[in-house]
Short mmCIF file of C-alpha atoms in Angstrom, two decimals:
data_model
loop_
_atom_site.label_atom_id
_atom_site.label_comp_id
_atom_site.label_asym_id
_atom_site.label_seq_id
_atom_site.Cartn_x
_atom_site.Cartn_y
_atom_site.Cartn_z
CA MET A 1 111.76 135.23 133.94
CA PRO A 2 114.22 137.39 132.35
CA VAL A 3 117.57 136.82 133.99
CA ALA A 4 119.38 139.80 135.19
CA ALA A 5 123.06 140.15 134.24
CA THR A 6 125.63 142.99 134.92
CA ALA A 7 128.74 141.44 135.62
CA PRO A 8 130.69 139.45 132.98
CA PRO A 9 129.25 135.57 133.33
CA SER A 10 131.53 133.40 135.41
CA ARG A 11 131.32 129.53 135.58
CA ARG A 12 129.32 130.19 138.87
CA SER A 13 126.92 132.63 137.59
CA LEU A 14 126.36 129.83 134.40
CA LEU A 15 125.89 126.59 136.60
CA PRO A 16 122.03 127.84 137.67
CA LEU A 17 121.17 128.34 133.85
CA LEU A 18 121.89 124.85 132.54
CA GLY A 19 119.63 122.36 132.49
CA PRO A 20 117.20 122.22 129.37
CA ALA A 21 119.51 121.30 127.06
CA MET A 22 120.06 117.66 129.26
CA VAL A 23 116.29 117.13 128.69
CA ALA A 24 116.18 117.91 124.85
CA GLY A 25 119.30 115.94 124.64
CA VAL A 26 117.66 112.47 125.58
CA ALA A 27 116.30 112.60 122.13
CA TYR A 28 119.49 111.48 121.18
CA LEU A 29 119.59 108.58 123.83
CA ASP A 30 116.12 106.89 122.92
CA PRO A 31 115.74 103.23 121.98
CA GLY A 32 115.79 103.89 118.08
CA ASN A 33 119.64 105.21 118.35
CA VAL A 34 120.57 102.22 120.55
CA ALA A 35 119.04 99.85 117.58
CA SER A 36 120.60 101.72 115.14
CA ASN A 37 124.02 101.94 116.47
CA MET A 38 123.91 98.54 117.81
CA SER A 39 123.53 97.47 114.59
CA ALA A 40 125.79 99.31 112.81
CA GLY A 41 128.43 98.25 115.01
CA ALA A 42 126.90 94.40 114.94
CA LYS A 43 127.11 94.23 111.08
CA TYR A 44 129.94 96.80 110.14
CA GLY A 45 132.22 96.64 113.13
CA TYR A 46 133.77 100.16 113.70
CA LEU A 47 133.20 101.30 109.97
CA LEU A 48 130.34 104.10 111.26
CA VAL A 49 131.79 105.44 113.79
CA TRP A 50 132.53 108.84 111.64
CA VAL A 51 128.72 108.83 110.77
CA VAL A 52 128.00 109.19 114.74
CA ILE A 53 130.64 111.59 115.58
CA LEU A 54 129.36 113.57 112.74
CA GLY A 55 125.33 113.44 113.46
CA ASN A 56 126.55 114.57 116.73
CA ALA A 57 128.42 117.78 115.65
CA MET A 58 125.11 118.98 113.39
CA ALA A 59 122.99 118.13 116.42
CA TRP A 60 124.83 120.65 118.14
CA LEU A 61 124.41 123.09 116.00
CA ILE A 62 120.35 122.48 115.28
CA GLN A 63 120.06 122.05 119.18
CA TYR A 64 121.54 125.30 120.13
CA LEU A 65 119.62 127.27 117.24
CA SER A 66 116.44 126.08 118.48
CA ALA A 67 117.03 126.89 122.20
CA LYS A 68 118.33 130.19 121.31
CA LEU A 69 114.76 130.73 119.50
CA GLY A 70 113.16 130.45 122.78
CA VAL A 71 115.22 132.66 124.62
CA SER A 72 115.20 135.32 122.06
CA THR A 73 111.10 135.63 121.35
CA GLY A 74 109.97 133.67 124.48
CA ASP A 75 108.53 131.19 122.03
CA SER A 76 108.57 127.77 120.81
CA LEU A 77 109.10 127.02 117.59
CA PRO A 78 105.52 125.92 117.36
CA GLY A 79 104.28 129.03 118.68
CA LEU A 80 105.74 130.74 116.39
CA LEU A 81 105.00 129.02 113.33
CA GLY A 82 101.51 128.77 114.67
CA LYS A 83 101.17 132.78 114.64
CA ARG A 84 102.49 133.04 110.92
CA PHE A 85 100.17 130.85 109.40
CA ARG A 86 97.64 132.82 107.25
CA THR A 87 95.44 130.06 106.79
CA ARG A 88 93.59 127.82 109.29
CA GLY A 89 93.85 124.92 106.90
CA ALA A 90 97.87 125.25 106.92
CA ARG A 91 98.16 125.86 110.45
CA TYR A 92 95.83 122.30 111.07
CA ALA A 93 98.11 120.68 107.76
CA TYR A 94 101.30 121.37 109.63
CA TRP A 95 100.03 120.53 113.06
CA ILE A 96 98.87 116.94 111.45
CA GLN A 97 102.51 116.05 110.09
CA ALA A 98 103.87 117.31 113.53
CA GLU A 99 101.54 115.14 115.39
CA LEU A 100 102.31 112.20 113.13
CA VAL A 101 105.82 112.25 113.85
CA ALA A 102 105.58 113.06 117.67
CA MET A 103 103.09 110.04 117.90
CA ALA A 104 105.85 107.67 115.60
CA THR A 105 108.84 109.11 118.12
CA ASP A 106 106.31 107.94 121.23
CA VAL A 107 105.73 104.44 119.74
CA ALA A 108 109.62 104.08 119.14
CA GLU A 109 110.24 105.06 122.81
CA VAL A 110 107.09 103.45 124.27
CA LEU A 111 108.48 99.45 122.65
CA GLY A 112 112.00 100.17 123.85
CA GLY A 113 111.16 100.83 127.55
CA ALA A 114 108.59 97.27 127.26
CA ILE A 115 111.29 95.62 125.29
CA ALA A 116 113.58 96.29 128.56
CA LEU A 117 110.96 95.32 131.27
CA GLN A 118 110.66 92.29 129.09
CA LEU A 119 114.07 91.66 129.50
CA LEU A 120 114.76 92.39 133.09
CA PHE A 121 111.52 91.20 134.79
CA ASN A 122 110.62 89.20 132.13
CA LEU A 123 106.89 91.04 131.62
CA PRO A 124 104.74 90.91 128.71
CA LEU A 125 105.74 93.54 126.21
CA LEU A 126 101.57 94.79 127.18
CA VAL A 127 102.42 94.86 130.61
CA GLY A 128 105.76 96.59 130.05
CA GLY A 129 104.04 99.00 127.45
CA ILE A 130 101.89 100.07 129.91
CA ILE A 131 104.06 100.46 132.56
CA THR A 132 105.91 102.59 130.84
CA GLY A 133 103.40 105.16 129.88
CA VAL A 134 102.43 105.16 133.48
CA VAL A 135 105.64 105.86 134.64
CA SER A 136 105.93 108.95 132.04
CA MET A 137 102.44 110.59 133.06
CA LEU A 138 103.75 110.64 136.44
CA LEU A 139 107.17 112.42 135.67
CA LEU A 140 104.64 114.70 133.43
CA LEU A 141 102.72 115.39 136.48
CA LEU A 142 106.02 116.01 138.47
CA HIS A 143 106.52 118.98 135.40
CA SER A 144 102.77 120.44 135.31
CA ARG A 145 102.81 120.44 139.29
CA ARG A 146 106.35 121.53 140.48
CA GLY A 147 107.64 123.45 137.23
CA SER A 148 110.68 122.69 135.02
CA LYS A 149 113.41 122.31 137.24
CA PRO A 150 112.32 119.35 139.06
CA PHE A 151 111.68 117.82 135.88
CA GLU A 152 115.10 118.82 134.37
CA ARG A 153 116.93 116.98 137.51
CA VAL A 154 115.08 113.92 137.01
CA ILE A 155 115.64 113.50 133.62
CA THR A 156 119.43 114.20 134.13
CA GLY A 157 119.04 111.27 136.96
CA LEU A 158 117.82 109.04 134.20
CA VAL A 159 120.68 110.14 131.71
CA VAL A 160 123.35 109.42 134.14
CA ILE A 161 121.76 105.96 134.67
CA ILE A 162 121.66 105.36 130.79
CA ALA A 163 125.30 106.67 130.59
CA VAL A 164 126.57 103.72 133.34
CA GLY A 165 123.76 101.16 131.57
CA PHE A 166 124.98 101.45 127.94
CA CYS A 167 128.42 102.16 128.77
CA ALA A 168 129.61 99.89 131.47
CA GLY A 169 130.33 97.19 128.79
CA ILE A 170 132.93 98.63 127.53
CA LEU A 171 134.90 98.34 130.39
CA PHE A 172 135.31 94.77 129.48
CA ALA A 173 135.09 94.91 125.61
CA PRO A 174 138.33 93.57 123.48
CA LEU A 175 138.51 97.23 121.61
CA ASP A 176 140.63 96.96 118.54
CA GLY A 177 142.18 100.71 119.05
CA GLY A 178 143.46 100.75 115.41
CA ALA A 179 139.88 99.66 114.00
CA ALA A 180 138.37 102.40 116.00
CA VAL A 181 140.47 105.09 114.99
CA ALA A 182 139.94 103.83 110.98
CA GLY A 183 136.43 104.33 111.63
CA LEU A 184 136.84 108.05 111.73
CA VAL A 185 137.12 107.93 107.76
CA PRO A 186 134.23 108.58 105.82
CA ARG A 187 133.80 105.14 104.07
CA PHE A 188 131.26 102.61 102.80
CA GLU A 189 130.84 99.23 102.17
CA GLY A 190 127.64 98.47 100.27
CA SER A 191 124.43 99.83 100.44
CA GLY A 192 123.41 98.21 103.20
CA SER A 193 126.35 100.62 105.37
CA VAL A 194 124.47 103.54 103.51
CA LEU A 195 121.53 102.31 104.93
CA LEU A 196 122.64 101.86 108.49
CA ALA A 197 124.21 105.75 107.90
CA ALA A 198 121.10 107.12 106.69
CA SER A 199 119.26 105.69 109.97
CA ILE A 200 121.73 106.74 111.97
CA LEU A 201 122.28 110.49 111.10
CA GLY A 202 118.87 111.02 109.66
CA ALA A 203 117.35 110.12 112.79
CA THR A 204 119.85 111.87 115.04
CA VAL A 205 118.39 114.96 114.45
CA MET A 206 114.29 114.78 115.50
CA PRO A 207 111.66 116.74 114.88
CA HIS A 208 110.27 116.67 118.33
CA ALA A 209 113.73 117.73 119.97
CA ILE A 210 113.96 120.46 117.92
CA TYR A 211 110.38 121.60 119.10
CA ALA A 212 110.82 120.45 122.59
CA HIS A 213 114.27 122.73 123.15
CA SER A 214 112.91 126.15 122.31
CA ALA A 215 109.83 125.05 124.50
CA LEU A 216 111.93 124.31 127.55
CA THR A 217 114.14 127.43 127.52
CA ARG A 218 111.04 129.45 127.11
CA ASP A 219 109.69 127.68 130.01
CA ARG A 220 112.77 128.21 131.95
CA PHE A 221 113.93 132.17 130.68
CA GLY A 222 110.75 133.36 129.16
CA PHE A 223 111.73 136.20 126.80
CA VAL A 224 114.89 137.49 127.58
CA PRO A 225 115.88 140.90 126.30
CA GLU A 226 118.63 142.10 124.17
CA GLY A 227 121.72 143.23 126.13
CA PRO A 228 124.03 141.33 128.85
CA ALA A 229 121.26 139.09 130.53
CA ARG A 230 120.27 137.41 126.96
CA ARG A 231 124.00 137.51 126.12
CA LEU A 232 124.64 135.77 129.13
CA VAL A 233 121.83 133.05 129.01
CA LEU A 234 122.91 132.05 125.53
CA ARG A 235 126.12 131.71 126.86
CA ALA A 236 125.09 128.87 129.13
CA THR A 237 123.03 127.82 126.39
CA ARG A 238 126.01 126.81 124.76
CA VAL A 239 127.44 125.52 127.36
CA ASP A 240 124.28 123.41 128.08
CA VAL A 241 124.17 121.95 124.79
CA THR A 242 127.87 121.16 124.69
CA ILE A 243 127.73 118.94 127.90
CA ALA A 244 124.41 117.36 126.93
CA LEU A 245 125.56 116.71 123.35
CA LEU A 246 128.95 115.56 124.65
CA ILE A 247 127.63 113.17 126.60
CA ALA A 248 125.10 111.57 124.49
CA GLY A 249 127.39 111.71 121.56
CA THR A 250 129.86 109.60 123.89
CA VAL A 251 126.98 106.85 124.68
CA ASN A 252 126.41 106.39 121.01
CA VAL A 253 129.54 105.82 119.82
CA VAL A 254 130.53 103.58 123.21
CA ILE A 255 127.09 101.59 122.28
CA LEU A 256 128.66 101.18 118.61
CA LEU A 257 132.24 100.35 119.90
CA LEU A 258 130.55 97.64 122.41
CA ALA A 259 128.75 96.54 119.54
CA ALA A 260 131.59 96.45 117.03
CA SER A 261 133.79 94.65 119.44
CA THR A 262 131.52 92.00 121.36
CA LEU A 263 128.84 91.35 118.22
CA GLN A 264 129.92 91.45 115.61
CA GLY A 265 129.42 88.47 113.46
CA GLU A 266 127.09 87.02 115.76
CA ALA A 267 123.83 85.53 114.79
CA GLY A 268 120.53 87.28 116.20
CA THR A 269 122.13 90.95 117.18
CA THR A 270 119.75 93.20 115.07
CA THR A 271 117.48 93.10 117.85
CA LEU A 272 117.54 95.08 120.90
CA GLU A 273 116.78 91.58 122.79
CA GLY A 274 119.23 89.68 120.88
CA ALA A 275 121.81 92.38 121.38
CA HIS A 276 121.38 91.69 124.92
CA ALA A 277 122.15 88.28 124.74
CA ALA A 278 124.92 88.52 123.08
CA ILE A 279 126.27 90.77 125.39
CA GLY A 280 125.37 88.79 128.36
CA ALA A 281 127.14 85.60 126.80
CA ALA A 282 130.21 87.52 125.64
CA LEU A 283 130.50 90.22 128.52
CA GLY A 284 128.65 88.31 131.50
CA PRO A 285 124.94 89.04 133.22
CA VAL A 286 125.82 91.99 135.63
CA VAL A 287 126.94 94.03 132.28
CA ALA A 288 123.64 92.52 130.24
CA THR A 289 121.47 93.57 132.99
CA LEU A 290 122.91 96.99 133.19
CA PHE A 291 122.47 97.36 129.28
CA ALA A 292 118.84 96.48 129.95
CA VAL A 293 118.19 98.92 133.02
CA GLY A 294 120.13 101.60 130.66
CA LEU A 295 117.55 101.15 128.26
CA LEU A 296 114.41 101.03 130.34
CA ALA A 297 115.96 104.77 131.34
CA SER A 298 116.40 105.29 128.17
CA GLY A 299 112.55 104.78 127.29
CA LEU A 300 111.26 106.29 130.47
CA ALA A 301 112.78 109.56 129.86
CA SER A 302 112.61 109.85 125.95
CA THR A 303 108.86 108.98 126.13
CA SER A 304 108.26 112.29 128.68
CA VAL A 305 110.27 114.37 126.85
CA GLY A 306 108.46 113.24 123.48
CA ALA A 307 105.43 113.61 125.42
CA TYR A 308 106.15 117.45 126.28
CA ALA A 309 107.11 117.92 122.79
CA GLY A 310 103.80 116.58 121.39
CA ALA A 311 101.23 119.02 124.23
CA GLU A 312 103.67 122.03 122.83
CA ILE A 313 103.02 121.40 119.24
CA MET A 314 99.15 121.22 119.82
CA ARG A 315 98.92 124.27 122.00
CA GLY A 316 101.48 126.51 119.59
CA LEU A 317 99.89 125.24 116.51
CA LEU A 318 96.08 124.80 117.47
CA HIS A 319 95.89 127.73 120.04
CA ILE A 320 94.71 125.12 122.37
CA SER A 321 95.94 123.72 126.10
CA VAL A 322 95.38 120.02 126.37
CA PRO A 323 97.35 118.55 129.87
CA LEU A 324 100.19 116.75 129.28
CA VAL A 325 99.04 113.75 131.30
CA VAL A 326 95.57 113.60 128.69
CA ARG A 327 97.64 114.01 125.79
CA ARG A 328 99.94 111.04 127.33
CA ILE A 329 96.62 109.13 127.55
CA ILE A 330 95.89 109.44 124.07
CA THR A 331 99.47 109.05 122.66
CA LEU A 332 100.16 105.59 124.45
CA ILE A 333 97.12 104.28 122.08
CA PRO A 334 99.12 103.44 119.30
CA ALA A 335 102.19 102.28 120.76
CA LEU A 336 99.80 99.87 123.39
CA ALA A 337 97.78 98.85 120.15
CA ILE A 338 101.03 97.57 118.17
CA LEU A 339 101.83 95.47 121.26
CA VAL A 340 98.41 93.94 120.91
CA ILE A 341 98.20 93.10 117.62
CA GLY A 342 101.74 91.46 118.01
CA VAL A 343 103.92 93.77 115.60
CA ASP A 344 107.58 92.80 115.64
CA PRO A 345 108.93 95.53 118.33
CA THR A 346 112.43 95.91 116.15
CA LEU A 347 109.68 96.39 112.82
CA ALA A 348 107.80 98.78 114.69
CA LEU A 349 111.33 100.54 115.71
CA VAL A 350 112.34 100.76 112.22
CA LEU A 351 108.90 101.82 110.61
CA SER A 352 108.62 104.56 113.18
CA GLN A 353 112.38 105.93 112.18
CA VAL A 354 110.81 106.33 108.56
CA VAL A 355 107.75 108.14 109.65
CA LEU A 356 110.15 110.58 111.56
CA SER A 357 112.02 111.20 108.06
CA PHE A 358 108.90 112.90 106.72
CA GLY A 359 109.03 115.47 109.46
CA ILE A 360 112.67 116.28 109.65
CA PRO A 361 112.52 118.90 106.56
CA PHE A 362 109.28 120.90 108.29
CA ALA A 363 111.06 121.60 111.40
CA LEU A 364 114.44 122.48 110.31
CA ILE A 365 113.64 124.70 107.01
CA PRO A 366 111.40 126.89 109.59
CA LEU A 367 114.18 126.97 112.34
CA VAL A 368 117.03 128.35 110.40
CA ARG A 369 114.53 130.65 108.66
CA LEU A 370 113.44 132.00 111.76
CA THR A 371 116.81 132.03 113.40
CA SER A 372 118.03 134.02 110.68
CA ARG A 373 115.48 136.80 110.88
CA ARG A 374 116.85 140.02 112.84
CA ASP A 375 113.65 141.41 113.30
CA LEU A 376 112.61 138.65 114.97
CA LEU A 377 115.81 138.08 116.93
CA GLY A 378 117.74 141.32 116.76
CA GLU A 379 121.19 140.63 118.06
CA SER A 380 120.83 136.89 118.28
CA THR A 381 120.36 136.61 114.89
CA ASN A 382 122.56 133.68 113.04
CA ARG A 383 126.08 135.42 111.47
CA TRP A 384 126.06 134.49 107.52
CA TRP A 385 128.18 131.61 108.52
CA THR A 386 126.08 129.88 111.11
CA THR A 387 123.44 130.26 108.68
CA VAL A 388 125.61 128.74 106.03
CA LEU A 389 126.64 125.95 108.37
CA ALA A 390 122.86 125.14 109.34
CA VAL A 391 121.58 124.73 105.63
CA ILE A 392 124.49 122.46 104.79
CA ALA A 393 123.08 120.45 107.56
CA ALA A 394 119.34 120.91 106.80
CA VAL A 395 120.46 120.00 103.26
CA LEU A 396 122.20 116.80 104.05
CA LEU A 397 119.82 115.55 106.88
CA ILE A 398 117.20 115.71 104.19
CA ALA A 399 119.03 114.17 102.01
CA LEU A 400 119.56 111.19 104.18
CA ASN A 401 116.10 111.12 105.38
CA ILE A 402 115.20 110.78 101.52
CA THR A 403 117.83 108.38 101.24
CA LEU A 404 116.50 106.56 104.28
CA LEU A 405 112.88 106.49 102.85
CA VAL A 406 114.07 104.81 99.21
CA LEU A 407 116.44 102.29 100.76
CA VAL A 408 113.65 101.22 103.30
CA THR A 409 110.82 101.50 100.89
CA THR A 410 113.09 99.49 97.87
CA GLY A 411 114.03 96.82 100.07
CA VAL A 412 117.63 97.42 98.80
#
């Protein structure tokens, strides 16, 4: 519904408008990001702190543009693209790549939840994957039956658990402040550090987060007419995105710092299971348990949001509405199949990030193009410098994803 606003916006008037960005921001706290940041800290210490911060800055701009698109048009990015493709073949081809990216995202998130349940309760990975899928279905049912606000509240609660779980260890870790500050200076140490930097940066902005954020603001606000109402909502959106990305960025930096201070040089810390064991040995079982709880909350929250994005992709591009729970069941199959076959979970996480790399250009380029069109966004059209920054971010992210693909496929 359009939001009426006649008075200058205040903190009190902005508060009820917050929430969608926290849901979209879960994409930056998913198990894939946790694994990348842990590996970076364990292998290279504080070297890549700057990469996490740079990725977060680019993510802020891109997520704001996505949210602005939903507010200003009353439609999502997939919905707008579905209306603009001239042929059914083009629309279906775009849908196939977007659907594959969404499914790859889901694989990483279900695996993360399954690993967490194994760490906490020693459950088989397959059982943990099923439980993760069932809980995510319940969260999606909440969204379908109760609307966006209750869903946002539950996801926000999971984000709090994620933050506590992943950040608790930093209170006991022997941080090297000087090395951490030095990590703000951009530099690399060999091709391995470039690979990890590409993995962190290239997978930071995930396609499904871009698709989802435009849909989340559309579901919450609908089309907001030009004038004071839209300016109020967009100001709230900037605050919302800032809070969400500040939390996500802080957690990701803390994960890297924790790994750098406690895991560097330790054997077997390239996997989530190994990192958990090393954290327990260095900081005690309580911190290790909190880490596993944070990983579980990460898997549950991110897989729910991923399924929401996938349903929006299908509705916007195919012009058919598939119930979220039905789609949840369909997309759960590949992740469970991987667990049944016995593929190494960490390898599956890495491969899922490679698949995500293919989808980055297909989401970023249309987003920048559409938000630059005055005939579509009116007064909310990007300013020239916003478009320039967005193009730079898009080019950098696409280049990094290509680098990631080359390095992974060539085994560098």
